[in-house]
Short mmCIF file of C-alpha atoms (C1' of nucleotides) in Angstrom, two decimals:
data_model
loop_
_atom_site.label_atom_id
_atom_site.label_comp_id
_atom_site.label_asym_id
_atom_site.label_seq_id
_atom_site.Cartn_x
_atom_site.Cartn_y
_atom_site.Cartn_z
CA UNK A 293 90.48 200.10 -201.57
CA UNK A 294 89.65 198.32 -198.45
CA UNK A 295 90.54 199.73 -195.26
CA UNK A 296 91.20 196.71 -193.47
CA UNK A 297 93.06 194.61 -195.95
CA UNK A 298 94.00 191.64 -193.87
CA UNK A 299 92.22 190.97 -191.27
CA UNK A 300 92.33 188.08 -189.20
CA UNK A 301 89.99 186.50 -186.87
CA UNK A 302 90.59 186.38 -183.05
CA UNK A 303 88.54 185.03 -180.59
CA UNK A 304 87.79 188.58 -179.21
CA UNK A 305 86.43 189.23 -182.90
CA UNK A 306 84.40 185.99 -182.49
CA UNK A 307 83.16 186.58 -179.37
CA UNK A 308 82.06 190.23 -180.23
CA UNK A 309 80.32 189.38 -183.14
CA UNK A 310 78.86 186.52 -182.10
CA UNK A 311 77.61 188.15 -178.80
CA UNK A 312 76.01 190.81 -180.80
CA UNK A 313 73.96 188.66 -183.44
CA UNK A 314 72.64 187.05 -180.38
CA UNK A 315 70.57 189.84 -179.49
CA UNK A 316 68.43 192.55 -180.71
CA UNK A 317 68.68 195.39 -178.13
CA UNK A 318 71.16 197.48 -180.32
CA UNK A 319 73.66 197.42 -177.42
CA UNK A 320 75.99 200.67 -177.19
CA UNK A 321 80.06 200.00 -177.13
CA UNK A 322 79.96 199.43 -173.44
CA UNK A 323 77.46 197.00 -172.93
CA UNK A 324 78.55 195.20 -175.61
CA UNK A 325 81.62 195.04 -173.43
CA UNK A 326 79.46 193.53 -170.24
CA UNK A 327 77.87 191.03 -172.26
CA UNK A 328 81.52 189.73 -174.25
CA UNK A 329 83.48 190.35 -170.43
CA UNK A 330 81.14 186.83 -169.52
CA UNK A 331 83.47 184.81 -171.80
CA UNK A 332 86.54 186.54 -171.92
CA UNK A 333 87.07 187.86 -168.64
CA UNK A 334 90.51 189.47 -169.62
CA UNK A 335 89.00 191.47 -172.74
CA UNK A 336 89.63 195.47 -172.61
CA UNK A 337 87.00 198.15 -173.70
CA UNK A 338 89.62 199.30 -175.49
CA UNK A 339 89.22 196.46 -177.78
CA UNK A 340 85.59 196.21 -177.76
CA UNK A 341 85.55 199.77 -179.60
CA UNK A 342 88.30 198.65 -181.78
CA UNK A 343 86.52 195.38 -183.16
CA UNK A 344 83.04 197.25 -183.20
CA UNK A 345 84.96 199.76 -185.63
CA UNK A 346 86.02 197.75 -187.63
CA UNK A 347 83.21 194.96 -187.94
CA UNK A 348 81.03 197.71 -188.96
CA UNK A 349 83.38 198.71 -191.59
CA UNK A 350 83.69 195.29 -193.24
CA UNK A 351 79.65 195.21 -193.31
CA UNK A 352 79.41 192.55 -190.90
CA UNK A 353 77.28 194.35 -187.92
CA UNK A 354 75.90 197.93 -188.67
CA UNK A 355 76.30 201.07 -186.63
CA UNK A 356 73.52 203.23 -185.77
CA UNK A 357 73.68 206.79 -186.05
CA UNK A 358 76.96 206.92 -188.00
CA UNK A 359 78.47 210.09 -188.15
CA UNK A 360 76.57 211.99 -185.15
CA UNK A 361 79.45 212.69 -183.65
CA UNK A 362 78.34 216.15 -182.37
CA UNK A 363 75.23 217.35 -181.74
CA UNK A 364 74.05 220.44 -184.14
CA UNK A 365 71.95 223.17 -183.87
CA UNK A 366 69.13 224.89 -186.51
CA UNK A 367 68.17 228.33 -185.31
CA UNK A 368 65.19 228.08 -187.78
CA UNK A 369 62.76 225.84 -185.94
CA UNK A 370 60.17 225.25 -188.47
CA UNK A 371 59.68 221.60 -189.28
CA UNK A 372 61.96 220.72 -192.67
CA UNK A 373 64.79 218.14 -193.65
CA UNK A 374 68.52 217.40 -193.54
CA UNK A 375 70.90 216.47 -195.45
CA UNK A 376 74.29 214.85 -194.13
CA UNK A 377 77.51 215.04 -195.89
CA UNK A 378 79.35 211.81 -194.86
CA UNK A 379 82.93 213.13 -195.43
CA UNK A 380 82.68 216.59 -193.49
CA UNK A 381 79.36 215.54 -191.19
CA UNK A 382 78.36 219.23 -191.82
CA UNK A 383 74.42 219.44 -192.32
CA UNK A 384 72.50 221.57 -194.86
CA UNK A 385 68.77 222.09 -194.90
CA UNK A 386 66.73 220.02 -197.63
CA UNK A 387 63.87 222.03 -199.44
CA UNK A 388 61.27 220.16 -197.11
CA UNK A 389 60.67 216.89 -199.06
CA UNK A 390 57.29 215.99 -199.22
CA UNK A 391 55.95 215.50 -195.83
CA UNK A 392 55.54 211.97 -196.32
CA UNK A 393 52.90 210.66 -194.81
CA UNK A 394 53.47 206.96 -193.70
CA UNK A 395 50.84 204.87 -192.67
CA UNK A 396 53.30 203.74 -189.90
CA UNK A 397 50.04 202.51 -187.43
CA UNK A 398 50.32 198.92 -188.25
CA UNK A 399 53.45 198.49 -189.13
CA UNK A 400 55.31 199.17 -185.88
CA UNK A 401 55.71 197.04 -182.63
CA UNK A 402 52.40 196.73 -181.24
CA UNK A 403 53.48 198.31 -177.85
CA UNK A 404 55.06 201.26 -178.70
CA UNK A 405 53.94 204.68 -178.86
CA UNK A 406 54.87 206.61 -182.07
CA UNK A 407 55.41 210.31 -181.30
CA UNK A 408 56.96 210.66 -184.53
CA UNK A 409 59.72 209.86 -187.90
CA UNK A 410 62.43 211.80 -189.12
CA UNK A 411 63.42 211.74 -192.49
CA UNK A 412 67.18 212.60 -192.91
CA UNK A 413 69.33 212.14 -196.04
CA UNK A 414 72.99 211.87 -196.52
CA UNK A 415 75.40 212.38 -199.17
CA UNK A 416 78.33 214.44 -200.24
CA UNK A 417 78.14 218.14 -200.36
CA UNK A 418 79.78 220.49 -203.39
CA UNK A 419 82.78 221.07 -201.24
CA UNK A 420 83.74 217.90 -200.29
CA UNK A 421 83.17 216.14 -204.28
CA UNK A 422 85.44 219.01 -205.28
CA UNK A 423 88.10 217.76 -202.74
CA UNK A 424 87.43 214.17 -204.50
CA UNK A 425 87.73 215.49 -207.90
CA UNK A 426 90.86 217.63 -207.38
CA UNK A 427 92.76 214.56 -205.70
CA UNK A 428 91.61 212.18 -208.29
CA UNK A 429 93.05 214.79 -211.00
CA UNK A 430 96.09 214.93 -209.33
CA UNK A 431 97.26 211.28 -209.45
CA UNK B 130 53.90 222.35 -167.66
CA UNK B 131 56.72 224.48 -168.89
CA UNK B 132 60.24 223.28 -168.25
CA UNK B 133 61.14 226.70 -167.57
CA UNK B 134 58.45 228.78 -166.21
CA UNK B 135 60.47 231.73 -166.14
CA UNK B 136 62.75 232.28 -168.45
CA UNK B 137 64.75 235.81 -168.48
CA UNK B 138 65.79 237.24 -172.05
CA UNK B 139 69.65 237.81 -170.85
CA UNK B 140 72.37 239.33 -173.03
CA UNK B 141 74.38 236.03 -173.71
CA UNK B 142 70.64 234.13 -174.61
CA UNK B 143 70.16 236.77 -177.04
CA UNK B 144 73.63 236.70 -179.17
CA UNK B 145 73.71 233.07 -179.12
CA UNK B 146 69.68 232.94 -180.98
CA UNK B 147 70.86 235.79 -182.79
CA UNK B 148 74.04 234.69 -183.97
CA UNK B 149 72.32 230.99 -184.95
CA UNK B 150 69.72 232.40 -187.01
CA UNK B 151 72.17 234.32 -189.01
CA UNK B 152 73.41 231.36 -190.44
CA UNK B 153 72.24 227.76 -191.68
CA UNK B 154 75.07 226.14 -191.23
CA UNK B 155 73.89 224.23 -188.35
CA UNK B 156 76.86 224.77 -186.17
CA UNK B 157 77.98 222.88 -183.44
CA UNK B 158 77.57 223.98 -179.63
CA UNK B 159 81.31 224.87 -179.87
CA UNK B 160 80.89 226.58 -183.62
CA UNK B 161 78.15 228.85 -181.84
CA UNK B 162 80.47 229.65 -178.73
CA UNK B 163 83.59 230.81 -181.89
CA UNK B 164 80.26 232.71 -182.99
CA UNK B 165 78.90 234.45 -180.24
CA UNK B 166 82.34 235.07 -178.51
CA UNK B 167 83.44 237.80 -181.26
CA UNK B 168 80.28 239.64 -179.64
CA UNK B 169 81.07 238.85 -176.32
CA UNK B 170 84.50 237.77 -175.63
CA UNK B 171 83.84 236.35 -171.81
CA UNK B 172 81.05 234.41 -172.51
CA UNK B 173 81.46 230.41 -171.55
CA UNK B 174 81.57 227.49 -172.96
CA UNK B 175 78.95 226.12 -170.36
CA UNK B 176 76.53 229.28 -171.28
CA UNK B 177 76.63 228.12 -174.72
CA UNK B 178 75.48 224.41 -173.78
CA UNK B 179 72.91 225.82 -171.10
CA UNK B 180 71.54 228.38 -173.52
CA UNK B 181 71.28 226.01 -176.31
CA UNK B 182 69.53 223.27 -174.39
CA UNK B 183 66.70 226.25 -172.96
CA UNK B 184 66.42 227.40 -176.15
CA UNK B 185 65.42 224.12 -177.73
CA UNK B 186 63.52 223.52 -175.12
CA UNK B 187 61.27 226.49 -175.44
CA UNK B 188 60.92 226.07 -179.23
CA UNK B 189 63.35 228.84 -180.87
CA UNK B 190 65.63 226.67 -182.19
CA UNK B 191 66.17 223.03 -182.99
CA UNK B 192 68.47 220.74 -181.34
CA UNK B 193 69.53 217.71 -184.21
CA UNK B 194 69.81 214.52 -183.35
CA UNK B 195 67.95 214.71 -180.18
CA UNK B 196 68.51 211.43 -177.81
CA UNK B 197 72.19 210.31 -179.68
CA UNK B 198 73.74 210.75 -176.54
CA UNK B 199 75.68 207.28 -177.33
CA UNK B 200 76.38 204.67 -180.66
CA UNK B 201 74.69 201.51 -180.70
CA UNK B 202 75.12 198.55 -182.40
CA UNK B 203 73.32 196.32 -184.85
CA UNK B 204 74.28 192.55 -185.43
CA UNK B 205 72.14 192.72 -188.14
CA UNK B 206 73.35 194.29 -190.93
CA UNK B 207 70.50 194.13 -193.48
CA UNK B 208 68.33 196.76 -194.56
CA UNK B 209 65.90 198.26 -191.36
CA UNK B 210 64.55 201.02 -189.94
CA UNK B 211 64.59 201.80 -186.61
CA UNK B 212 62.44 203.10 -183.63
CA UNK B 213 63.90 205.14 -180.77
CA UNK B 214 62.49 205.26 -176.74
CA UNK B 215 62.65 209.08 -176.40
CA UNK B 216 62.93 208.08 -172.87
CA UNK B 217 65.07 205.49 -172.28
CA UNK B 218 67.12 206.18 -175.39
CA UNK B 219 67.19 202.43 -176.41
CA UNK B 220 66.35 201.12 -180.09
CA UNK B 221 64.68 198.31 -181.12
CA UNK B 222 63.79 197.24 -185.03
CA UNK B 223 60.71 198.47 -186.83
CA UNK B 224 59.75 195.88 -188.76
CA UNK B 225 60.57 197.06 -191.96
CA UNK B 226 58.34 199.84 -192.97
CA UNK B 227 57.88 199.89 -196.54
CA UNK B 228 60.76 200.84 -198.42
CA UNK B 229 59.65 204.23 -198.75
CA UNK B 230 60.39 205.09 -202.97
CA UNK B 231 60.91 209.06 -202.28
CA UNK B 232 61.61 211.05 -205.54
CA UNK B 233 64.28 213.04 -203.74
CA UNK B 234 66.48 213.94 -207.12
CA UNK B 235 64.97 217.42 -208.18
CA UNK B 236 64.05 218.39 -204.34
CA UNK B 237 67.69 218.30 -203.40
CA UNK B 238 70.18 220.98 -203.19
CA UNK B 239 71.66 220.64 -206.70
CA UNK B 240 75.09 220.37 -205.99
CA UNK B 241 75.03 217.70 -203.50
CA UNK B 242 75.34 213.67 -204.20
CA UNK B 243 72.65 211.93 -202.85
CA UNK B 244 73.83 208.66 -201.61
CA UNK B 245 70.92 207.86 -199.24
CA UNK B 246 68.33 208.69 -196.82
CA UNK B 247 67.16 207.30 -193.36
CA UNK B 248 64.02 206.63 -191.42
CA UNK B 249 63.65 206.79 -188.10
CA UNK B 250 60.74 206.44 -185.78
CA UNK B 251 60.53 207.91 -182.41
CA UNK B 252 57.76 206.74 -179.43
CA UNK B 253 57.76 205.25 -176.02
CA UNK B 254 58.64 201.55 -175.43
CA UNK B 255 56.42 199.15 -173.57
CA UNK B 256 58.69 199.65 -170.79
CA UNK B 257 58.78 203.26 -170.10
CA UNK B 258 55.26 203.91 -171.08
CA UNK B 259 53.99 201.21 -167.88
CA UNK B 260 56.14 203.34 -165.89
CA UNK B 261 54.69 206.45 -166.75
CA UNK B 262 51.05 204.74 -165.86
CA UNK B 263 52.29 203.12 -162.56
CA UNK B 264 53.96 206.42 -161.58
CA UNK B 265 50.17 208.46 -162.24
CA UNK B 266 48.31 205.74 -160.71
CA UNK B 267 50.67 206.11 -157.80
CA UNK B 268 49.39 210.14 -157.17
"C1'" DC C 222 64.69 251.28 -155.87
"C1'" DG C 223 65.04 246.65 -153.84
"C1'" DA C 224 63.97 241.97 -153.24
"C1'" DA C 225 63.62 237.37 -155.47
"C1'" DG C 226 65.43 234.20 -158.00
"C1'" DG C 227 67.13 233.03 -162.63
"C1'" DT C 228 71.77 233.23 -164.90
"C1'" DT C 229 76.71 233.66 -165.56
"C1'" DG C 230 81.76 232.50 -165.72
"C1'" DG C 231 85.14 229.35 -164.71
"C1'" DG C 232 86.58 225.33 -163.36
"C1'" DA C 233 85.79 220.66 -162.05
"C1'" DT C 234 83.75 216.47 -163.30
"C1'" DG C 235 81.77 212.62 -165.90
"C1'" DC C 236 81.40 209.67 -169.53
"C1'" DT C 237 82.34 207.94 -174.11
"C1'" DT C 238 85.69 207.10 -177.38
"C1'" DT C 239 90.39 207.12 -179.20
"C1'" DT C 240 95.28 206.34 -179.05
"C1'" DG C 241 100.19 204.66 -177.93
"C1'" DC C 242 102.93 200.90 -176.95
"C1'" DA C 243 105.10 196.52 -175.68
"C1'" DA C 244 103.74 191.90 -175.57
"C1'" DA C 245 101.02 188.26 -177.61
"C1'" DC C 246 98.88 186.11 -181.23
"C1'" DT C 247 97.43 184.62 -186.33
"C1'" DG C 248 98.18 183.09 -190.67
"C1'" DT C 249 101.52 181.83 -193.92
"C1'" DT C 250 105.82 180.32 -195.56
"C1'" DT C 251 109.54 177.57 -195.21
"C1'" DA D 161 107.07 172.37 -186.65
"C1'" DA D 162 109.59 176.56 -186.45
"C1'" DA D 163 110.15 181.06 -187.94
"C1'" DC D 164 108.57 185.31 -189.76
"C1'" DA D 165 105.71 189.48 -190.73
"C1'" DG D 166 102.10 191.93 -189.72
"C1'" DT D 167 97.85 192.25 -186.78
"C1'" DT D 168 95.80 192.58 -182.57
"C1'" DT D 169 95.53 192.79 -177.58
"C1'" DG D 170 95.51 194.71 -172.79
"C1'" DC D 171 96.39 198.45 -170.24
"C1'" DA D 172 96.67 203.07 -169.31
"C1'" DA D 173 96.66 207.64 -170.64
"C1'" DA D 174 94.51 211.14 -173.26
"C1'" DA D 175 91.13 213.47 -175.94
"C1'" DG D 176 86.58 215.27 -176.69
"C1'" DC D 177 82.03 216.48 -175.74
"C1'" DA D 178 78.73 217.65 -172.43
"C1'" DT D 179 77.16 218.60 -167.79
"C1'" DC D 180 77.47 220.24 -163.13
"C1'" DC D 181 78.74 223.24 -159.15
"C1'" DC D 182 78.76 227.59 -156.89
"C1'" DA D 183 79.56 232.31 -155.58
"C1'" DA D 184 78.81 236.61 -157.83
"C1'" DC D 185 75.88 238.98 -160.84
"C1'" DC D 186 71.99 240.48 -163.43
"C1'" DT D 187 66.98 240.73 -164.93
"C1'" DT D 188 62.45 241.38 -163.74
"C1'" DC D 189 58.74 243.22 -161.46
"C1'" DG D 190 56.27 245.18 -157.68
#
DNA sequence: CGAAGGTTGGGATGCTTTTGCAAACTGTTT
DNA sequence: AAACAGTTTGCAAAAGCATCCCAACCTTCG
């Protein structure tokens, strides 16, 4: 069931992960790269994506705004919710939740300056559980 | 003020908001080009982009996932929310607003598996916010 | 109508991410 | 320790999404 059923540790998987529990500045692919590049000189980005990929897949580092692949776009422009279907990525509008109304003042980094939250939700839509159920039927 | 003081109503701008409010499928920026090129077949790709980016701007539709231009990563692969610079596009943690008990079941679209939701903040970091006041102090 | 200037099509360009492949390496078994 | 099988790497090429450039064109408004 795993995707990654043997993996092994190399020191460009070291490094990477190491490098990245260092710090908390949420570093995209490349500068993940920059910062890993100071120990192993030789490393390719190439790799870099590769171990990121899978690292996040075996739980071990998270990655942020999975499956926003493409941006989308809502023609109605009234303020409601989304829900994500993690197979297909395709979004659907929720039935505005609740505007929830978080007492998010004192909670957040002193510094910053909160415009705003968004709410999203994710799951699997009717199309893509019936694609589940089918193949499961047909094993 | 306005981004785009000027704005003419043009053939092409009016397919592509009329074509994207005919559906709520959220399409992509090339699943609204398929759209709007049955209407008008010479209509490009970089119209599309332009039109949809003026057209978010100006508040008649919504762009999703505004400021994903690139993935980041997390060495920390607990359990947080996080807070966005809508400037400077980087993340940093929030510490972990309250774990936000939403009764989501009966709101839902019925036919979709919730698996999850997300929370994310948006504001100005320290950072881009002393910018903004040396760059006023500076006129 | 005619001028002013926003907008278009088409291609070029940029940037992020993915992929193919031979060589190198890891972990395990003799 | 040597050999083996299967992973992983570096490099380069390619794919994919989004933006930019520019001459020709169109919309708007007096």
């Amino acid at each position: 069931m795993q995707k990654h059923p043997n993996l092994r540790m190399t020191r460009q998987r070291q490094v990477i992960l190491e490098e990245l529990r260092k710090v908390n500045t949420h570093p995209s692919a490349d500068e993940v790269y920059e910062m890993v590049r100071k120990r192993l000189p030789r490393i390719s980005l190439g790799t870099v994506y590769r171990n990121l990929e899978i690292l996040s897949e075996s739980g071990d580092i998270k990655k942020l705004e999975p499956g926003c692949s493409l941006k989308r776009f809502d023609g109605n422009p009234s303020e409601h919710c989304h829900i994500r279907c993690v197979r297909c990525d395709r979004i659907a509008d929720a039935p505005l939740a609740p505007d929830i109304e978080i007492d998010v003042a004192g909670l957040m980094p002193a510094d910053y300056k909160i415009i705003g939250h968004r709410l999203e939700f994710f799951g699997v839509c009717p199309n893509c559980s019936d694609k589940t159920n089918r193949d499961a039927n047909r094993r």
